[in-house]
PDB file of C-alpha atoms in Angstrom:
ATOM      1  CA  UNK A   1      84.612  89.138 118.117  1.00 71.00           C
ATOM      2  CA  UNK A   2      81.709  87.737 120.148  1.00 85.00           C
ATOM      3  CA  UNK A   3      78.220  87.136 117.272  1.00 86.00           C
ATOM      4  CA  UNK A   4      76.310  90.005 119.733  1.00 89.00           C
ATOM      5  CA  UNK A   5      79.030  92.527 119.246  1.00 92.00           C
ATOM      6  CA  UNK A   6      78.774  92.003 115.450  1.00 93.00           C
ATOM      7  CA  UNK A   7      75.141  92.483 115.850  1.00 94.00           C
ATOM      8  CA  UNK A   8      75.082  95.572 117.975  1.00 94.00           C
ATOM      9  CA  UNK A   9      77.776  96.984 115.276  1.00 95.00           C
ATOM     10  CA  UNK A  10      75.714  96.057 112.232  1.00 95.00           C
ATOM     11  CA  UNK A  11      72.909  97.400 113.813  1.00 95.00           C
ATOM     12  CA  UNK A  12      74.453 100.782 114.568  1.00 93.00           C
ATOM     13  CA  UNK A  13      75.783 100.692 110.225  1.00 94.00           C
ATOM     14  CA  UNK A  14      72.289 100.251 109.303  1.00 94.00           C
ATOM     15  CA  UNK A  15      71.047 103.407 111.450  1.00 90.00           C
ATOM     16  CA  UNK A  16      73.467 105.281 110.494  1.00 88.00           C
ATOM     17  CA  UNK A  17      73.314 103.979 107.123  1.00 90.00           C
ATOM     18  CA  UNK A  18      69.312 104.977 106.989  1.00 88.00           C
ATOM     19  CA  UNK A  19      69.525 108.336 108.288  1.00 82.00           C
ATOM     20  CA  UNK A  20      72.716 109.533 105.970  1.00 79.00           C
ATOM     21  CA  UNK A  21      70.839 107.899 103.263  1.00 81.00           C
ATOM     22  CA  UNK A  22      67.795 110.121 103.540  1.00 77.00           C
ATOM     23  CA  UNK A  23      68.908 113.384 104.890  1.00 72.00           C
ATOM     24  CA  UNK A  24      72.567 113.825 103.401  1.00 69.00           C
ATOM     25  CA  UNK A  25      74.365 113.821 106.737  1.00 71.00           C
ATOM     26  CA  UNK A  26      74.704 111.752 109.952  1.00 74.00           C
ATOM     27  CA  UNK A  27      76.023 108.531 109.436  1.00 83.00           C
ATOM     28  CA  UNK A  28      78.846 109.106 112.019  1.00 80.00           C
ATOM     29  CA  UNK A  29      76.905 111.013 114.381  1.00 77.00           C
ATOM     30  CA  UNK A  30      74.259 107.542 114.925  1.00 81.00           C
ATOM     31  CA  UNK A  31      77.116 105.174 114.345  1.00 87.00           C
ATOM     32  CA  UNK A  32      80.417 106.088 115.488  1.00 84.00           C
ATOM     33  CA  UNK A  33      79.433 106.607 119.683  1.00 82.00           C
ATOM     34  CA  UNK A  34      78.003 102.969 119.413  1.00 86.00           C
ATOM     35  CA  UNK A  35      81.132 101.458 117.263  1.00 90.00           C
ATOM     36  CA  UNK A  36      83.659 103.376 119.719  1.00 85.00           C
ATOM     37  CA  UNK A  37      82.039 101.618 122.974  1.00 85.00           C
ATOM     38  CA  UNK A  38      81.482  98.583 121.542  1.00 89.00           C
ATOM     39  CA  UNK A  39      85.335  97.971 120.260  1.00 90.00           C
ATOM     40  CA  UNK A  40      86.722  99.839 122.226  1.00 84.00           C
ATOM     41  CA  UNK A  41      89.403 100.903 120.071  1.00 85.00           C
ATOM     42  CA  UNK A  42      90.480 103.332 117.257  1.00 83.00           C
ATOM     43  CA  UNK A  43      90.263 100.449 115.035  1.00 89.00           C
ATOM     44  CA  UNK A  44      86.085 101.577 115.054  1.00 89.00           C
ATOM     45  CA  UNK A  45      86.724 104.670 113.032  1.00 88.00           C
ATOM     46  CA  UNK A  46      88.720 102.878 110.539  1.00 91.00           C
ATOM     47  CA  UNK A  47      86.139  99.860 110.333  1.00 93.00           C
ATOM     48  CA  UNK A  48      83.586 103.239 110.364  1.00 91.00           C
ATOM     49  CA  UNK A  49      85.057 104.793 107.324  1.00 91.00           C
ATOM     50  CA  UNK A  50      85.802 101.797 104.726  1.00 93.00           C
ATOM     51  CA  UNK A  51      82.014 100.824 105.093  1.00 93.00           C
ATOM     52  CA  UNK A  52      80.885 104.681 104.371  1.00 89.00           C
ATOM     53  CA  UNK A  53      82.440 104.001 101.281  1.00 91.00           C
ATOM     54  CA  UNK A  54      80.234 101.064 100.486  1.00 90.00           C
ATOM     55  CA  UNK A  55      77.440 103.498 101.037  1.00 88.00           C
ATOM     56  CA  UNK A  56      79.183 106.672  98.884  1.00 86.00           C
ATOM     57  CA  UNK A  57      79.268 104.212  95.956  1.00 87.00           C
ATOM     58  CA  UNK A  58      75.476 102.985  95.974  1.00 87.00           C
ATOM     59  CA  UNK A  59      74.555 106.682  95.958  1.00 82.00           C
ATOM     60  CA  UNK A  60      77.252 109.192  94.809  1.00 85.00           C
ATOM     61  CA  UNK A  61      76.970 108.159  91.018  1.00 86.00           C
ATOM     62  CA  UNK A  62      73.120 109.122  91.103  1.00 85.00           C
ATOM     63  CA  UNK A  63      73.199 112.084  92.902  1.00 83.00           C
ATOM     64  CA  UNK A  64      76.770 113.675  90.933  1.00 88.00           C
ATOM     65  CA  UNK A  65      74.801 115.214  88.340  1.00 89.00           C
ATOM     66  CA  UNK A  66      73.044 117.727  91.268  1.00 89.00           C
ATOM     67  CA  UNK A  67      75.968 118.596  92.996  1.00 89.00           C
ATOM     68  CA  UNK A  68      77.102 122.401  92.066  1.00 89.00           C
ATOM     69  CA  UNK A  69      80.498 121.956  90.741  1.00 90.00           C
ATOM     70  CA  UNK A  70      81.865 124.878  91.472  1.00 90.00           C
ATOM     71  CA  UNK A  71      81.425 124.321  95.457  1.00 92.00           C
ATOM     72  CA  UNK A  72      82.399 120.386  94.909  1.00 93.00           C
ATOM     73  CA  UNK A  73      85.155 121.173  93.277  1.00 94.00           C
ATOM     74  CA  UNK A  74      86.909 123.641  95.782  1.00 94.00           C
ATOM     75  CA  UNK A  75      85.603 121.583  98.659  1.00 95.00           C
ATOM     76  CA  UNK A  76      87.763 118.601  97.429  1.00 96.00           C
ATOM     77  CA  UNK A  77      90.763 121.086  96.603  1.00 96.00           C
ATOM     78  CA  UNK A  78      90.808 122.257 100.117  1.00 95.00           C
ATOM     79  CA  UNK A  79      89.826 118.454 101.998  1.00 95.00           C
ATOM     80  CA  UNK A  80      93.583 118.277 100.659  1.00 95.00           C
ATOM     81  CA  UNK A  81      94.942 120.155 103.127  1.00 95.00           C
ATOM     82  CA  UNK A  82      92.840 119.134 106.090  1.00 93.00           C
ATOM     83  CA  UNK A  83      92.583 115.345 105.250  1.00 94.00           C
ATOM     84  CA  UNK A  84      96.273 114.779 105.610  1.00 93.00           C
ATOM     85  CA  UNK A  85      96.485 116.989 109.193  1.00 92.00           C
ATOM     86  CA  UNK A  86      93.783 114.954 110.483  1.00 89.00           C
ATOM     87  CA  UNK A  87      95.106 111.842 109.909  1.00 90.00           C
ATOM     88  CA  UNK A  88      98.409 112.248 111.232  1.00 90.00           C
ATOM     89  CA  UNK A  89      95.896 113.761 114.418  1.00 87.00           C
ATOM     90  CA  UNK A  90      94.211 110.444 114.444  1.00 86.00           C
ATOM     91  CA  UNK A  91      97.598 108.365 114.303  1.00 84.00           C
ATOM     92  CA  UNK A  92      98.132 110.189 117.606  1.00 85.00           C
ATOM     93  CA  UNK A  93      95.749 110.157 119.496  1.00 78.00           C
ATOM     94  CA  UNK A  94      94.322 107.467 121.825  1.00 80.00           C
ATOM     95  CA  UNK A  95      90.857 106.176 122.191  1.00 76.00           C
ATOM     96  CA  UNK A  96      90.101 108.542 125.495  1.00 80.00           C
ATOM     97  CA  UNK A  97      91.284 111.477 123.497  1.00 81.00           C
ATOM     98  CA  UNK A  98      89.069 110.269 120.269  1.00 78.00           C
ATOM     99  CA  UNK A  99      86.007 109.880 122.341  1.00 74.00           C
ATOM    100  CA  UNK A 100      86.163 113.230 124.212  1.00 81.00           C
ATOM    101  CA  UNK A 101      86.822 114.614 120.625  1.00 80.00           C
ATOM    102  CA  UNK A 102      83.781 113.183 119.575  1.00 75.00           C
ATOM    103  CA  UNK A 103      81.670 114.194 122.266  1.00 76.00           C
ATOM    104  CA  UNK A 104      82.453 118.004 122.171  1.00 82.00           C
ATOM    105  CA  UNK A 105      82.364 118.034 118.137  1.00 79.00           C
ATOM    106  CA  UNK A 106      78.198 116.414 118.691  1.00 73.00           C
ATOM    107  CA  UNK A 107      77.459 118.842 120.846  1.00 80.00           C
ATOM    108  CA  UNK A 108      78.934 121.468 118.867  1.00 80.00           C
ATOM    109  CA  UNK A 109      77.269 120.249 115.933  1.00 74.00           C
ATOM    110  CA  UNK A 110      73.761 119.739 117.927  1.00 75.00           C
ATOM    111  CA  UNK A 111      74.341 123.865 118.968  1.00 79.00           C
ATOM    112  CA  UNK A 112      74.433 124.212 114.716  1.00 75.00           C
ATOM    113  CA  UNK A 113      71.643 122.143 114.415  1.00 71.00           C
ATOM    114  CA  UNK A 114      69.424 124.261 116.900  1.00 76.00           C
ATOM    115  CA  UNK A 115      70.855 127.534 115.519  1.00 74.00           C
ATOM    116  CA  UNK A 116      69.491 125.943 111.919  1.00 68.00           C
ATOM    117  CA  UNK A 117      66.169 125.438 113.600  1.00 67.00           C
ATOM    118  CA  UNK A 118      65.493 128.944 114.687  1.00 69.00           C
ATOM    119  CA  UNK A 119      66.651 130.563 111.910  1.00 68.00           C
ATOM    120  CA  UNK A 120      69.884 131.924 112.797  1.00 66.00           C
ATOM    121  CA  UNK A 121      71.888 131.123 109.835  1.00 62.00           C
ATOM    122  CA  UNK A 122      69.409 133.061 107.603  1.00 61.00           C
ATOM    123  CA  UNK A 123      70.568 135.943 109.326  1.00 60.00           C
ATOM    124  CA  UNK A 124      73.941 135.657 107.822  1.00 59.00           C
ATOM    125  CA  UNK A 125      74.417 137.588 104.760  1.00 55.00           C
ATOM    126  CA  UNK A 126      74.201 135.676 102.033  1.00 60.00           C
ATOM    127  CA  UNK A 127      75.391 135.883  98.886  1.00 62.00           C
ATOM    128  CA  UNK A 128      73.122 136.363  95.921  1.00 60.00           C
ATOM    129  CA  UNK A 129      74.723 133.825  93.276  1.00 63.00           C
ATOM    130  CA  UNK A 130      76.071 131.052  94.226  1.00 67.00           C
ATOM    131  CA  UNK A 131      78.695 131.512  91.914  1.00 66.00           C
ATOM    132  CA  UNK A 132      79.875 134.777  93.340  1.00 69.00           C
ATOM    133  CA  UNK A 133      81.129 132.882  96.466  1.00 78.00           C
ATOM    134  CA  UNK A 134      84.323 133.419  97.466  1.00 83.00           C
ATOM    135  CA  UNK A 135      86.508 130.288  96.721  1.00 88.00           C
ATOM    136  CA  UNK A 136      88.750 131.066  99.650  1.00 89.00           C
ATOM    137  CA  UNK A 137      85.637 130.369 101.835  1.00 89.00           C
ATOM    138  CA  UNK A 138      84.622 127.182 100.433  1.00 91.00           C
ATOM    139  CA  UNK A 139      88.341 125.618 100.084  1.00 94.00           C
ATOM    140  CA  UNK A 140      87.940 126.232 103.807  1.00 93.00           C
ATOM    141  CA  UNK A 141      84.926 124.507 104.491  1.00 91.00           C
ATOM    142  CA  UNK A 142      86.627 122.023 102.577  1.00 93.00           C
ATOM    143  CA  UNK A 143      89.902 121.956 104.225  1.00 94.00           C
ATOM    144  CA  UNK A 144      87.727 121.646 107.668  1.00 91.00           C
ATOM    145  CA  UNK A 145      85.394 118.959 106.553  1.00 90.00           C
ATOM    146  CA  UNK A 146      88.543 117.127 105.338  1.00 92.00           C
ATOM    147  CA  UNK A 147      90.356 117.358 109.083  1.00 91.00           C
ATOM    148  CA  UNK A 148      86.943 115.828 110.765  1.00 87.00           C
ATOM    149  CA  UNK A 149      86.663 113.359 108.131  1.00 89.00           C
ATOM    150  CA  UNK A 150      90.347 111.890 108.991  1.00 89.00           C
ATOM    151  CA  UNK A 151      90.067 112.468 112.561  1.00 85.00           C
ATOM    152  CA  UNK A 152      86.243 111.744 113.498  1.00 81.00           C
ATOM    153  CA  UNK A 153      84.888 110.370 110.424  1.00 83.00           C
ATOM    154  CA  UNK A 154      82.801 112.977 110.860  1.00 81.00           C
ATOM    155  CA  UNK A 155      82.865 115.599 107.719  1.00 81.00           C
ATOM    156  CA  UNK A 156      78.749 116.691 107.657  1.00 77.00           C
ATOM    157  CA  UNK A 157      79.188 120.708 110.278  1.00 78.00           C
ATOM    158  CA  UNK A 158      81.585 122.716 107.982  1.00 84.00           C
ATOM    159  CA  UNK A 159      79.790 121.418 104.161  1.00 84.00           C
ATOM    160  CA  UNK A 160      76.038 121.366 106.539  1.00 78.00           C
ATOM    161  CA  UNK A 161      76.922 125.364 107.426  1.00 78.00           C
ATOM    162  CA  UNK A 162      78.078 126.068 103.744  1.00 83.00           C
ATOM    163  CA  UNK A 163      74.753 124.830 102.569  1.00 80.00           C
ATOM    164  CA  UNK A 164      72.625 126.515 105.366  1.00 74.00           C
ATOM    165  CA  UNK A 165      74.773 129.689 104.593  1.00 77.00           C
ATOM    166  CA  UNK A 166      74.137 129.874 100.699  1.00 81.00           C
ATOM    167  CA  UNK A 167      70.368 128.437 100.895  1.00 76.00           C
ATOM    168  CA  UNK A 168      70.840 125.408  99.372  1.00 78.00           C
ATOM    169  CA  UNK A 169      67.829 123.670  98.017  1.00 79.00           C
ATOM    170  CA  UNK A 170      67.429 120.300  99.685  1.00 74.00           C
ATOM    171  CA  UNK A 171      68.133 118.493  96.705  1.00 79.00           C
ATOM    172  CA  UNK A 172      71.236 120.095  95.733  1.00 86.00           C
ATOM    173  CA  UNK A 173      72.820 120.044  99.862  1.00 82.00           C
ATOM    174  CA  UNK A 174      72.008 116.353  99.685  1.00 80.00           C
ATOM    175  CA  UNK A 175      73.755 115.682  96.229  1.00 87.00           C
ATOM    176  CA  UNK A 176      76.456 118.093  97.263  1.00 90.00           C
ATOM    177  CA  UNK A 177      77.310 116.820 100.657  1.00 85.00           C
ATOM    178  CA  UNK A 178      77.344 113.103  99.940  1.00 85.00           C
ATOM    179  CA  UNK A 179      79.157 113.679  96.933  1.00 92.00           C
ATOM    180  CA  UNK A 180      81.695 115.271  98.764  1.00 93.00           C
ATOM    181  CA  UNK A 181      82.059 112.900 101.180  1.00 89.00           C
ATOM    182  CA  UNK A 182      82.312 110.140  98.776  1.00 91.00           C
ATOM    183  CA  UNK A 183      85.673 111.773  97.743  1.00 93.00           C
ATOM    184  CA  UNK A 184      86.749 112.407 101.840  1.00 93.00           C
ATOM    185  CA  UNK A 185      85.573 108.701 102.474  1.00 92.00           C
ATOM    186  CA  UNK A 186      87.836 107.088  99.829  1.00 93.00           C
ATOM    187  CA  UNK A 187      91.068 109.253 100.363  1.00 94.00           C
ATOM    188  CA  UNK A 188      91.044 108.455 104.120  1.00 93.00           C
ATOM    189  CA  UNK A 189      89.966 104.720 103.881  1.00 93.00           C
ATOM    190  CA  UNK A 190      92.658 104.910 101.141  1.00 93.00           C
ATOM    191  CA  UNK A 191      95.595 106.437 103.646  1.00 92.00           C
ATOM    192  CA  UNK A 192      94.680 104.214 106.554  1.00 90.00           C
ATOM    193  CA  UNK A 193      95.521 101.206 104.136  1.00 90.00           C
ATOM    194  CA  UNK A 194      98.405 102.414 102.875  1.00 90.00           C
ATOM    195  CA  UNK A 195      99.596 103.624 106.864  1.00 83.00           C
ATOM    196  CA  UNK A 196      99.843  99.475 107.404  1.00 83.00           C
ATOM    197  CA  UNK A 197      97.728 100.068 110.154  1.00 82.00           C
ATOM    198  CA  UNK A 198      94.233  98.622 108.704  1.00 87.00           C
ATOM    199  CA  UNK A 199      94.808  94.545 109.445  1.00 89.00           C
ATOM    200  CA  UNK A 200      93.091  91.668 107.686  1.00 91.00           C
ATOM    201  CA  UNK A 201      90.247  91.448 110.745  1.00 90.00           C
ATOM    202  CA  UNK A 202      89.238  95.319 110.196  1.00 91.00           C
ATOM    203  CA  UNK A 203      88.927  94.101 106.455  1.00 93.00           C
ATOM    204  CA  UNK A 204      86.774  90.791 107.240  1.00 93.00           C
ATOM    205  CA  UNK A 205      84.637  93.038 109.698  1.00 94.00           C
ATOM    206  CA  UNK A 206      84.232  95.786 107.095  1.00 94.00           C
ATOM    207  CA  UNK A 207      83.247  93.032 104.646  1.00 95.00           C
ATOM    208  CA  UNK A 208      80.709  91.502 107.342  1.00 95.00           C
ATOM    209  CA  UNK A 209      79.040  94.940 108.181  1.00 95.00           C
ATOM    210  CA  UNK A 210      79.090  95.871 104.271  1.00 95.00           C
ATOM    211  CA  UNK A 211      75.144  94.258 103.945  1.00 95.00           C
ATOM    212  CA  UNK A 212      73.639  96.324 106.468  1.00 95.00           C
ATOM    213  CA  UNK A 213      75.265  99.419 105.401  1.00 94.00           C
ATOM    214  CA  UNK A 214      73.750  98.758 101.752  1.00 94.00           C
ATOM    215  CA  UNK A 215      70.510  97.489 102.915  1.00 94.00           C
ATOM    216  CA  UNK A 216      69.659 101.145 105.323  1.00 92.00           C
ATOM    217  CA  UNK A 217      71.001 103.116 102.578  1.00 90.00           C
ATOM    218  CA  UNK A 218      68.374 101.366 100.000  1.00 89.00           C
ATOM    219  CA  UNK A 219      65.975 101.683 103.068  1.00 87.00           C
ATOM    220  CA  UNK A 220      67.067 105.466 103.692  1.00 83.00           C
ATOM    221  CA  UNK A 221      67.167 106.578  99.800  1.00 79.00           C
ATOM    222  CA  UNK A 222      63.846 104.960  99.455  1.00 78.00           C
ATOM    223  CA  UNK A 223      62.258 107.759 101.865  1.00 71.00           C
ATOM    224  CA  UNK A 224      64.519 110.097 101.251  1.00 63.00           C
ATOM    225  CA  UNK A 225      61.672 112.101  98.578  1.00 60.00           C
ATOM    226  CA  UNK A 226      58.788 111.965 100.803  1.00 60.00           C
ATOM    227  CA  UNK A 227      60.383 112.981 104.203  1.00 56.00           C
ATOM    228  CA  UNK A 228      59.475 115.161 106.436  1.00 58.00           C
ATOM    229  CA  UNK A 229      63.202 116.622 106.788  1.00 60.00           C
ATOM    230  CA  UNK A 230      61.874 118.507 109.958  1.00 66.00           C
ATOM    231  CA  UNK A 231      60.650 115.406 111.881  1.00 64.00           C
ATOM    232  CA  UNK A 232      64.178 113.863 110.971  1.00 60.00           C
ATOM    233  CA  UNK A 233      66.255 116.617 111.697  1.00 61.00           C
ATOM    234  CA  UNK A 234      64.753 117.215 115.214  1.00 67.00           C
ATOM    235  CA  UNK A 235      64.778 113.427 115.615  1.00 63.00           C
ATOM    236  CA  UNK A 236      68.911 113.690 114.396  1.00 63.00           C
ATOM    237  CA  UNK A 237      69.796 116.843 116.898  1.00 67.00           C
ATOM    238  CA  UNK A 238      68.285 114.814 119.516  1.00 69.00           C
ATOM    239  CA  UNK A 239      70.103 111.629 118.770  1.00 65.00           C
ATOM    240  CA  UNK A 240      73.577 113.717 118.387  1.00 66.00           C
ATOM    241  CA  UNK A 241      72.955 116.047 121.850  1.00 71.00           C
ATOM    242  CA  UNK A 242      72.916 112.593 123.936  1.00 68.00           C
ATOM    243  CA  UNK A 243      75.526 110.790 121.864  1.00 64.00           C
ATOM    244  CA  UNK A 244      77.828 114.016 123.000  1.00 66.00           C
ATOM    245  CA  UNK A 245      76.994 113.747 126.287  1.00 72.00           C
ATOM    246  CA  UNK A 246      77.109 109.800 126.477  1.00 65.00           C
ATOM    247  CA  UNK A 247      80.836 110.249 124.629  1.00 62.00           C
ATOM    248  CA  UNK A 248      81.883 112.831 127.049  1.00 70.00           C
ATOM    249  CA  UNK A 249      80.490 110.720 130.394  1.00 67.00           C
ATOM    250  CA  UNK A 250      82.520 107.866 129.236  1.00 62.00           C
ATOM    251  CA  UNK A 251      86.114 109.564 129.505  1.00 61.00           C
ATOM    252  CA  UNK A 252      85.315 111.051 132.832  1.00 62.00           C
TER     253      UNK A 252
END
């Protein structure tokens, strides 16, 4: 792979890196547009996922101990069910069908974004206790997040509506997501390596991209207390509205 390719593609980790780092969610949504075009294969998403894990382990471990466990718990029971499904979905697909896949889940998540922003989901009834919630409803979330983890890399709508839905505190959606995906991260990077499909060059560039995955998520974590989430979430919605468009303009 040409030296500016590697560039462009550890540039794109350490975005990605940075933003997940300091808001919980949205390492795919920077990243994965930028590691599709530049490849140009469905090797990218399986490059895309091993280094998330490099990322889940520098900050899962810290944040664990916020994390509700009841939700974290029945999130991972149901990512059981979709993680498998999506993976076999990934296996057959090809890179025109990934990227228009990509491209209408952005936009869809840009439409929750701005539905977050004007106060929409508060209009949803809520529950009261957050451990009155119905399993059944978060073993779906889980079950969803799973299927877009395996497919798109992309687990942050179904856990990023759970948390809007219950009014989550920031600290606790932020522990509880990227715990979460910690788990979806290592089970998929897991099954792609047993599937025989992950060669020794995805390895070597998942070991070359590593450093600038740990150095944005040091950079991201580092800001992560003092930010002002509203900046970086309108910042993030417009980032992920023309990454939808750009991925859907590239199959036509």
């Amino acid at each position: 792979m040409e030296p500016g390719i590697v560039i462009a593609l550890a540039t794109a980790a350490f975005a990605g890196a940075f933003v997940q780092a300091a808001t919980g969610f949205g390492f795919a949504l920077i990243a994965a547009p930028a590691f599709l075009w530049l490849m140009s294969s469905t090797t990218a998403l399986q490059v895309l996922v091993a280094i998330h894990v490099v990322q889940s382990v520098m900050l899962a471990p810290r944040l664990f101990a916020f994390a509700p466990r009841r939700l974290l718990i029945w999130l991972v029971l149901g990512s059981l069910i979709g993680l498998p499904l999506g993976l076999w979905l990934f296996l057959s697909l090809d890179l025109r069908a990934l990227k228009l896949a990509l491209g209408v889940t952005m936009l869809a998540f840009a439409a929750l974004l701005v539905a977050r922003e004007h106060g929409l989901l508060d209009r949803l009834a809520r529950p009261k206790d957050v451990e009155v919630v119905p399993r059944w409803i978060v073993a779906v979330a889980g079950a969803a997040a799973g299927f877009l983890t395996a497919v798109l890399i992309m687990p942050g709508p179904p856990v990023i509506l759970l948390a809007a839905w219950l009014g989550l505190p920031k600290l606790e959606s932020r522990a509880l997501s990227l715990t979460f995906f910690t788990v979806c991260y290592v089970i998929v990077t897991a099954m792609h390596a047993s599937s025989g499909t992950m060669t020794a060059a995805t390895w070597y560039l998942v070991f070359v991209l590593s450093p600038a995955v740990a150095v944005g998520t040091l950079a991201g974590n580092r800001l992560a207390a003092g930010l002002s989430e509203r900046r970086f979430r309108y910042a993030i919605l417009a980032i992920t509205g023309l990454s939808g468009v750009a991925a859907l303009l590239s199959v036509l």
